[in-house]
Amino acid sequence: MDTRGQGSGWSIGDTPDPHGSTAAYPGVMTRGIHDPREYYYRRLYTDAARLVDVVRELPGVDATRIAVTGGSQGGALAIAAAALSGDAVAAVMPDVPFLCDIPNAIVRTPSPPFTEVTRWLSIHRDDTAAALHTLSHIDGAILARRIAVPAFFSVGLMDDIVLPSGVFAAFHALASEDAAIEVYAYNGHEGGGSRHWARQVAWLDARFGLSG
């Protein structure tokens, strides 16, 4: 999924955000933060859920075996898609997922992009309550409560972009009875890299029977 309004940092970014901004880097964390209805991530999460709807209609797709995955922001989108799409998603694999346990993350994370929010709050001091209310709508540790399908997370314990505590908060909030988390003790935000991708394939194979 091309993330609207992003790009120009590591990818081109062809999908504009229609609310007055084309692809830009950095700066989406506080776009519309005053109001949950206007917040940037509301639109991005809606894109993720709609993508599931589109994929279900593609020729050759088994609509009963759709899994969602992504790393970092993509991990947040995977959580959102699974939480918002009901039984349309059969499995979720968030890899070092961003946007989890946000109230803790914005005061403890030393690296961007969470620091965009802390910088904004340092100027907009009277808007803290409204901003935190908005952020609660897209917090993966809250959305994970809606996920009951099999889930396979990953976390890097030396991650200073997505703190491990946020990943564990989302993981422990899951309603799924089939949930696992791969812990990479000596890795940062890169997580397990290609090794973890192989683990994801094996995990899916055990549930979807891909090699059968």
mmCIF file of C-alpha atoms in Angstrom:
data_model
loop_
_atom_site.group_PDB
_atom_site.id
_atom_site.type_symbol
_atom_site.label_atom_id
_atom_site.label_comp_id
_atom_site.label_asym_id
_atom_site.label_seq_id
_atom_site.Cartn_x
_atom_site.Cartn_y
_atom_site.Cartn_z
ATOM 1 C CA MET A 1 0.000 0.000 0.000
ATOM 2 C CA ASP A 2 1.369 3.405 -0.970
ATOM 3 C CA THR A 3 1.062 5.579 2.127
ATOM 4 C CA ARG A 4 -0.745 8.762 1.190
ATOM 5 C CA GLY A 5 1.114 12.043 1.585
ATOM 6 C CA GLN A 6 4.426 10.328 2.297
ATOM 7 C CA GLY A 7 7.481 9.697 0.222
ATOM 8 C CA SER A 8 10.521 11.600 -1.024
ATOM 9 C CA GLY A 9 12.629 10.139 1.776
ATOM 10 C CA TRP A 10 13.143 6.588 0.533
ATOM 11 C CA SER A 11 10.367 6.165 -2.047
ATOM 12 C CA ILE A 12 8.684 8.450 -4.557
ATOM 13 C CA GLY A 13 5.248 8.486 -2.926
ATOM 14 C CA ASP A 14 2.620 8.805 -5.664
ATOM 15 C CA THR A 15 -0.539 9.080 -3.538
ATOM 16 C CA PRO A 16 -1.308 12.585 -2.246
ATOM 17 C CA ASP A 17 -3.170 13.276 0.959
ATOM 18 C CA PRO A 18 -6.145 15.310 -0.276
ATOM 19 C CA HIS A 19 -6.170 17.509 2.804
ATOM 20 C CA GLY A 20 -3.840 20.130 1.413
ATOM 21 C CA SER A 21 -0.550 18.263 1.220
ATOM 22 C CA THR A 22 1.225 16.113 -1.310
ATOM 23 C CA ALA A 23 4.079 13.697 -0.545
ATOM 24 C CA ALA A 24 6.441 15.235 1.994
ATOM 25 C CA TYR A 25 9.002 14.195 4.589
ATOM 26 C CA PRO A 26 8.822 14.426 7.542
ATOM 27 C CA GLY A 27 5.810 15.706 9.367
ATOM 28 C CA VAL A 28 2.568 13.667 9.314
ATOM 29 C CA MET A 29 2.354 12.918 13.036
ATOM 30 C CA THR A 30 0.611 16.166 13.959
ATOM 31 C CA ARG A 31 -1.412 16.719 10.777
ATOM 32 C CA GLY A 32 -4.989 17.251 11.992
ATOM 33 C CA ILE A 33 -4.135 16.195 15.551
ATOM 34 C CA HIS A 34 -6.733 18.526 17.077
ATOM 35 C CA ASP A 35 -9.625 16.316 15.935
ATOM 36 C CA PRO A 36 -9.873 12.530 15.431
ATOM 37 C CA ARG A 37 -12.071 13.123 12.369
ATOM 38 C CA GLU A 38 -9.356 15.209 10.706
ATOM 39 C CA TYR A 39 -6.265 13.315 11.829
ATOM 40 C CA TYR A 40 -3.916 12.042 9.132
ATOM 41 C CA TYR A 41 -3.741 8.493 10.485
ATOM 42 C CA ARG A 42 -7.501 8.128 10.411
ATOM 43 C CA ARG A 43 -7.267 8.436 6.636
ATOM 44 C CA LEU A 44 -4.262 6.110 6.436
ATOM 45 C CA TYR A 45 -5.912 3.445 8.596
ATOM 46 C CA THR A 46 -9.020 3.663 6.424
ATOM 47 C CA ASP A 47 -6.809 3.045 3.390
ATOM 48 C CA ALA A 48 -5.450 -0.109 5.041
ATOM 49 C CA ALA A 49 -8.921 -1.462 5.782
ATOM 50 C CA ARG A 50 -10.125 -0.638 2.263
ATOM 51 C CA LEU A 51 -7.094 -2.406 0.804
ATOM 52 C CA VAL A 52 -8.313 -5.616 2.428
ATOM 53 C CA ASP A 53 -11.682 -5.126 0.734
ATOM 54 C CA VAL A 54 -9.972 -4.676 -2.642
ATOM 55 C CA VAL A 55 -7.699 -7.701 -2.220
ATOM 56 C CA ARG A 56 -10.678 -9.925 -1.394
ATOM 57 C CA GLU A 57 -12.100 -9.184 -4.858
ATOM 58 C CA LEU A 58 -8.922 -9.868 -6.852
ATOM 59 C CA PRO A 59 -8.957 -12.877 -9.203
ATOM 60 C CA GLY A 60 -7.174 -15.905 -7.769
ATOM 61 C CA VAL A 61 -7.339 -14.694 -4.157
ATOM 62 C CA ASP A 62 -8.687 -17.009 -1.480
ATOM 63 C CA ALA A 63 -10.747 -14.557 0.555
ATOM 64 C CA THR A 64 -10.667 -16.906 3.558
ATOM 65 C CA ARG A 65 -6.862 -16.788 3.814
ATOM 66 C CA ILE A 66 -5.896 -13.138 3.789
ATOM 67 C CA ALA A 67 -3.031 -12.108 6.063
ATOM 68 C CA VAL A 68 -1.783 -8.568 6.696
ATOM 69 C CA THR A 69 1.778 -7.640 7.543
ATOM 70 C CA GLY A 70 4.165 -4.716 7.555
ATOM 71 C CA GLY A 71 7.136 -3.272 9.385
ATOM 72 C CA SER A 72 7.173 -0.191 11.615
ATOM 73 C CA GLN A 73 4.392 2.060 10.273
ATOM 74 C CA GLY A 74 3.385 -0.912 8.142
ATOM 75 C CA GLY A 75 3.066 -2.912 11.359
ATOM 76 C CA ALA A 76 0.701 -0.272 12.720
ATOM 77 C CA LEU A 77 -1.288 -0.487 9.488
ATOM 78 C CA ALA A 78 -1.428 -4.278 9.780
ATOM 79 C CA ILE A 79 -2.850 -3.968 13.300
ATOM 80 C CA ALA A 80 -5.364 -1.383 12.086
ATOM 81 C CA ALA A 81 -6.430 -3.493 9.104
ATOM 82 C CA ALA A 82 -6.939 -6.571 11.272
ATOM 83 C CA ALA A 83 -8.788 -4.606 13.939
ATOM 84 C CA LEU A 84 -11.079 -2.770 11.523
ATOM 85 C CA SER A 85 -11.770 -5.488 8.949
ATOM 86 C CA GLY A 86 -13.407 -8.083 11.179
ATOM 87 C CA ASP A 87 -13.319 -11.611 9.802
ATOM 88 C CA ALA A 88 -12.021 -10.398 6.427
ATOM 89 C CA VAL A 89 -8.482 -10.802 7.819
ATOM 90 C CA ALA A 90 -7.438 -14.320 8.829
ATOM 91 C CA ALA A 91 -3.999 -13.560 10.290
ATOM 92 C CA VAL A 92 -1.874 -10.558 11.226
ATOM 93 C CA MET A 93 1.921 -10.248 11.385
ATOM 94 C CA PRO A 94 3.033 -6.834 12.694
ATOM 95 C CA ASP A 95 6.819 -6.431 12.490
ATOM 96 C CA VAL A 96 8.256 -3.938 15.056
ATOM 97 C CA PRO A 97 4.908 -2.052 14.888
ATOM 98 C CA PHE A 98 4.808 1.720 15.293
ATOM 99 C CA LEU A 99 2.064 3.746 17.044
ATOM 100 C CA CYS A 100 1.547 1.506 20.069
ATOM 101 C CA ASP A 101 1.114 2.758 23.654
ATOM 102 C CA ILE A 102 1.404 6.307 22.354
ATOM 103 C CA PRO A 103 1.112 8.233 25.663
ATOM 104 C CA ASN A 104 4.211 6.417 26.934
ATOM 105 C CA ALA A 105 6.006 6.545 23.586
ATOM 106 C CA ILE A 106 5.799 10.314 23.143
ATOM 107 C CA VAL A 107 7.481 10.978 26.483
ATOM 108 C CA ARG A 108 10.123 8.231 26.353
ATOM 109 C CA THR A 109 11.127 7.696 22.724
ATOM 110 C CA PRO A 110 14.340 9.593 21.869
ATOM 111 C CA SER A 111 14.045 9.316 18.084
ATOM 112 C CA PRO A 112 11.659 10.586 15.394
ATOM 113 C CA PRO A 113 8.888 10.411 14.435
ATOM 114 C CA PHE A 114 7.334 10.290 17.920
ATOM 115 C CA THR A 115 9.396 13.400 18.729
ATOM 116 C CA GLU A 116 7.278 15.317 16.201
ATOM 117 C CA VAL A 117 4.425 15.064 18.708
ATOM 118 C CA THR A 118 6.546 16.103 21.682
ATOM 119 C CA ARG A 119 7.906 19.118 19.783
ATOM 120 C CA TRP A 120 4.351 20.101 18.810
ATOM 121 C CA LEU A 121 3.095 19.727 22.384
ATOM 122 C CA SER A 122 5.969 21.844 23.680
ATOM 123 C CA ILE A 123 4.459 24.752 21.718
ATOM 124 C CA HIS A 124 0.747 23.857 21.824
ATOM 125 C CA ARG A 125 0.661 23.422 25.580
ATOM 126 C CA ASP A 126 -3.069 23.997 25.902
ATOM 127 C CA ASP A 127 -3.902 21.345 23.323
ATOM 128 C CA THR A 128 -2.452 18.317 25.123
ATOM 129 C CA ALA A 129 -5.782 16.757 26.104
ATOM 130 C CA ALA A 130 -7.213 17.116 22.596
ATOM 131 C CA ALA A 131 -4.066 15.657 21.009
ATOM 132 C CA LEU A 132 -3.983 12.652 23.344
ATOM 133 C CA HIS A 133 -7.672 12.045 22.703
ATOM 134 C CA THR A 134 -7.020 12.009 18.961
ATOM 135 C CA LEU A 135 -4.008 9.726 19.308
ATOM 136 C CA SER A 136 -6.017 7.234 21.376
ATOM 137 C CA HIS A 137 -8.127 6.508 18.286
ATOM 138 C CA ILE A 138 -5.143 5.155 16.356
ATOM 139 C CA ASP A 139 -3.176 3.509 19.195
ATOM 140 C CA GLY A 140 -2.262 -0.073 18.305
ATOM 141 C CA ALA A 141 -2.339 -1.117 21.949
ATOM 142 C CA ILE A 142 -6.035 -0.177 22.001
ATOM 143 C CA LEU A 143 -6.948 -1.472 18.547
ATOM 144 C CA ALA A 144 -5.297 -4.821 19.308
ATOM 145 C CA ARG A 145 -8.150 -5.590 21.704
ATOM 146 C CA ARG A 146 -10.342 -6.091 18.630
ATOM 147 C CA ILE A 147 -8.045 -8.709 17.073
ATOM 148 C CA ALA A 148 -8.997 -12.345 17.675
ATOM 149 C CA VAL A 149 -7.295 -13.958 14.659
ATOM 150 C CA PRO A 150 -3.842 -15.613 14.804
ATOM 151 C CA ALA A 151 -1.127 -13.015 15.362
ATOM 152 C CA PHE A 152 2.660 -13.131 15.021
ATOM 153 C CA PHE A 153 4.538 -10.057 16.283
ATOM 154 C CA SER A 154 8.211 -9.130 16.354
ATOM 155 C CA VAL A 155 10.139 -6.729 18.585
ATOM 156 C CA GLY A 156 13.710 -5.460 18.770
ATOM 157 C CA LEU A 157 14.762 -4.909 22.370
ATOM 158 C CA MET A 158 17.315 -2.230 21.377
ATOM 159 C CA ASP A 159 14.823 -0.295 19.254
ATOM 160 C CA ASP A 160 14.890 3.449 19.979
ATOM 161 C CA ILE A 161 12.322 4.349 17.297
ATOM 162 C CA VAL A 162 9.574 1.947 18.372
ATOM 163 C CA LEU A 163 10.106 1.176 22.043
ATOM 164 C CA PRO A 164 9.757 -2.507 22.975
ATOM 165 C CA SER A 165 7.282 -1.587 25.707
ATOM 166 C CA GLY A 166 4.816 -0.347 23.088
ATOM 167 C CA VAL A 167 5.063 -3.527 21.030
ATOM 168 C CA PHE A 168 4.530 -5.669 24.109
ATOM 169 C CA ALA A 169 1.569 -3.486 25.139
ATOM 170 C CA ALA A 170 -0.155 -4.205 21.826
ATOM 171 C CA PHE A 171 0.779 -7.879 21.898
ATOM 172 C CA HIS A 172 -0.616 -8.413 25.396
ATOM 173 C CA ALA A 173 -3.824 -6.575 24.463
ATOM 174 C CA LEU A 174 -4.696 -9.096 21.736
ATOM 175 C CA ALA A 175 -7.907 -11.071 22.031
ATOM 176 C CA SER A 176 -6.353 -13.884 19.979
ATOM 177 C CA GLU A 177 -5.828 -17.335 21.474
ATOM 178 C CA ASP A 178 -3.121 -18.006 18.882
ATOM 179 C CA ALA A 179 -0.503 -15.311 19.397
ATOM 180 C CA ALA A 180 3.289 -15.350 19.380
ATOM 181 C CA ILE A 181 6.040 -12.756 19.470
ATOM 182 C CA GLU A 182 9.581 -13.138 18.146
ATOM 183 C CA VAL A 183 12.056 -11.237 20.327
ATOM 184 C CA TYR A 184 15.308 -9.960 18.824
ATOM 185 C CA ALA A 185 17.313 -9.101 21.921
ATOM 186 C CA TYR A 186 20.248 -7.403 20.226
ATOM 187 C CA ASN A 187 18.494 -5.678 17.341
ATOM 188 C CA GLY A 188 17.058 -2.237 16.941
ATOM 189 C CA HIS A 189 14.356 -1.062 14.564
ATOM 190 C CA GLU A 190 15.588 -3.401 11.834
ATOM 191 C CA GLY A 191 14.272 -6.272 13.928
ATOM 192 C CA GLY A 192 14.989 -9.716 12.521
ATOM 193 C CA GLY A 193 15.236 -8.634 8.870
ATOM 194 C CA SER A 194 15.181 -11.445 6.311
ATOM 195 C CA ARG A 195 15.420 -14.044 9.084
ATOM 196 C CA HIS A 196 12.100 -12.865 10.442
ATOM 197 C CA TRP A 197 10.511 -12.923 6.996
ATOM 198 C CA ALA A 198 11.396 -16.616 6.783
ATOM 199 C CA ARG A 199 9.845 -17.117 10.232
ATOM 200 C CA GLN A 200 6.679 -15.398 9.032
ATOM 201 C CA VAL A 201 6.426 -17.725 6.031
ATOM 202 C CA ALA A 202 6.798 -20.790 8.249
ATOM 203 C CA TRP A 203 4.237 -19.419 10.720
ATOM 204 C CA LEU A 204 1.719 -18.786 7.930
ATOM 205 C CA ASP A 205 2.399 -22.199 6.415
ATOM 206 C CA ALA A 206 1.453 -23.862 9.693
ATOM 207 C CA ARG A 207 -1.902 -22.034 9.701
ATOM 208 C CA PHE A 208 -2.796 -21.681 6.038
ATOM 209 C CA GLY A 209 -1.226 -24.869 4.699
ATOM 210 C CA LEU A 210 0.681 -22.996 2.013
ATOM 211 C CA SER A 211 2.920 -25.935 1.153
ATOM 212 C CA GLY A 212 0.171 -28.536 1.367
#
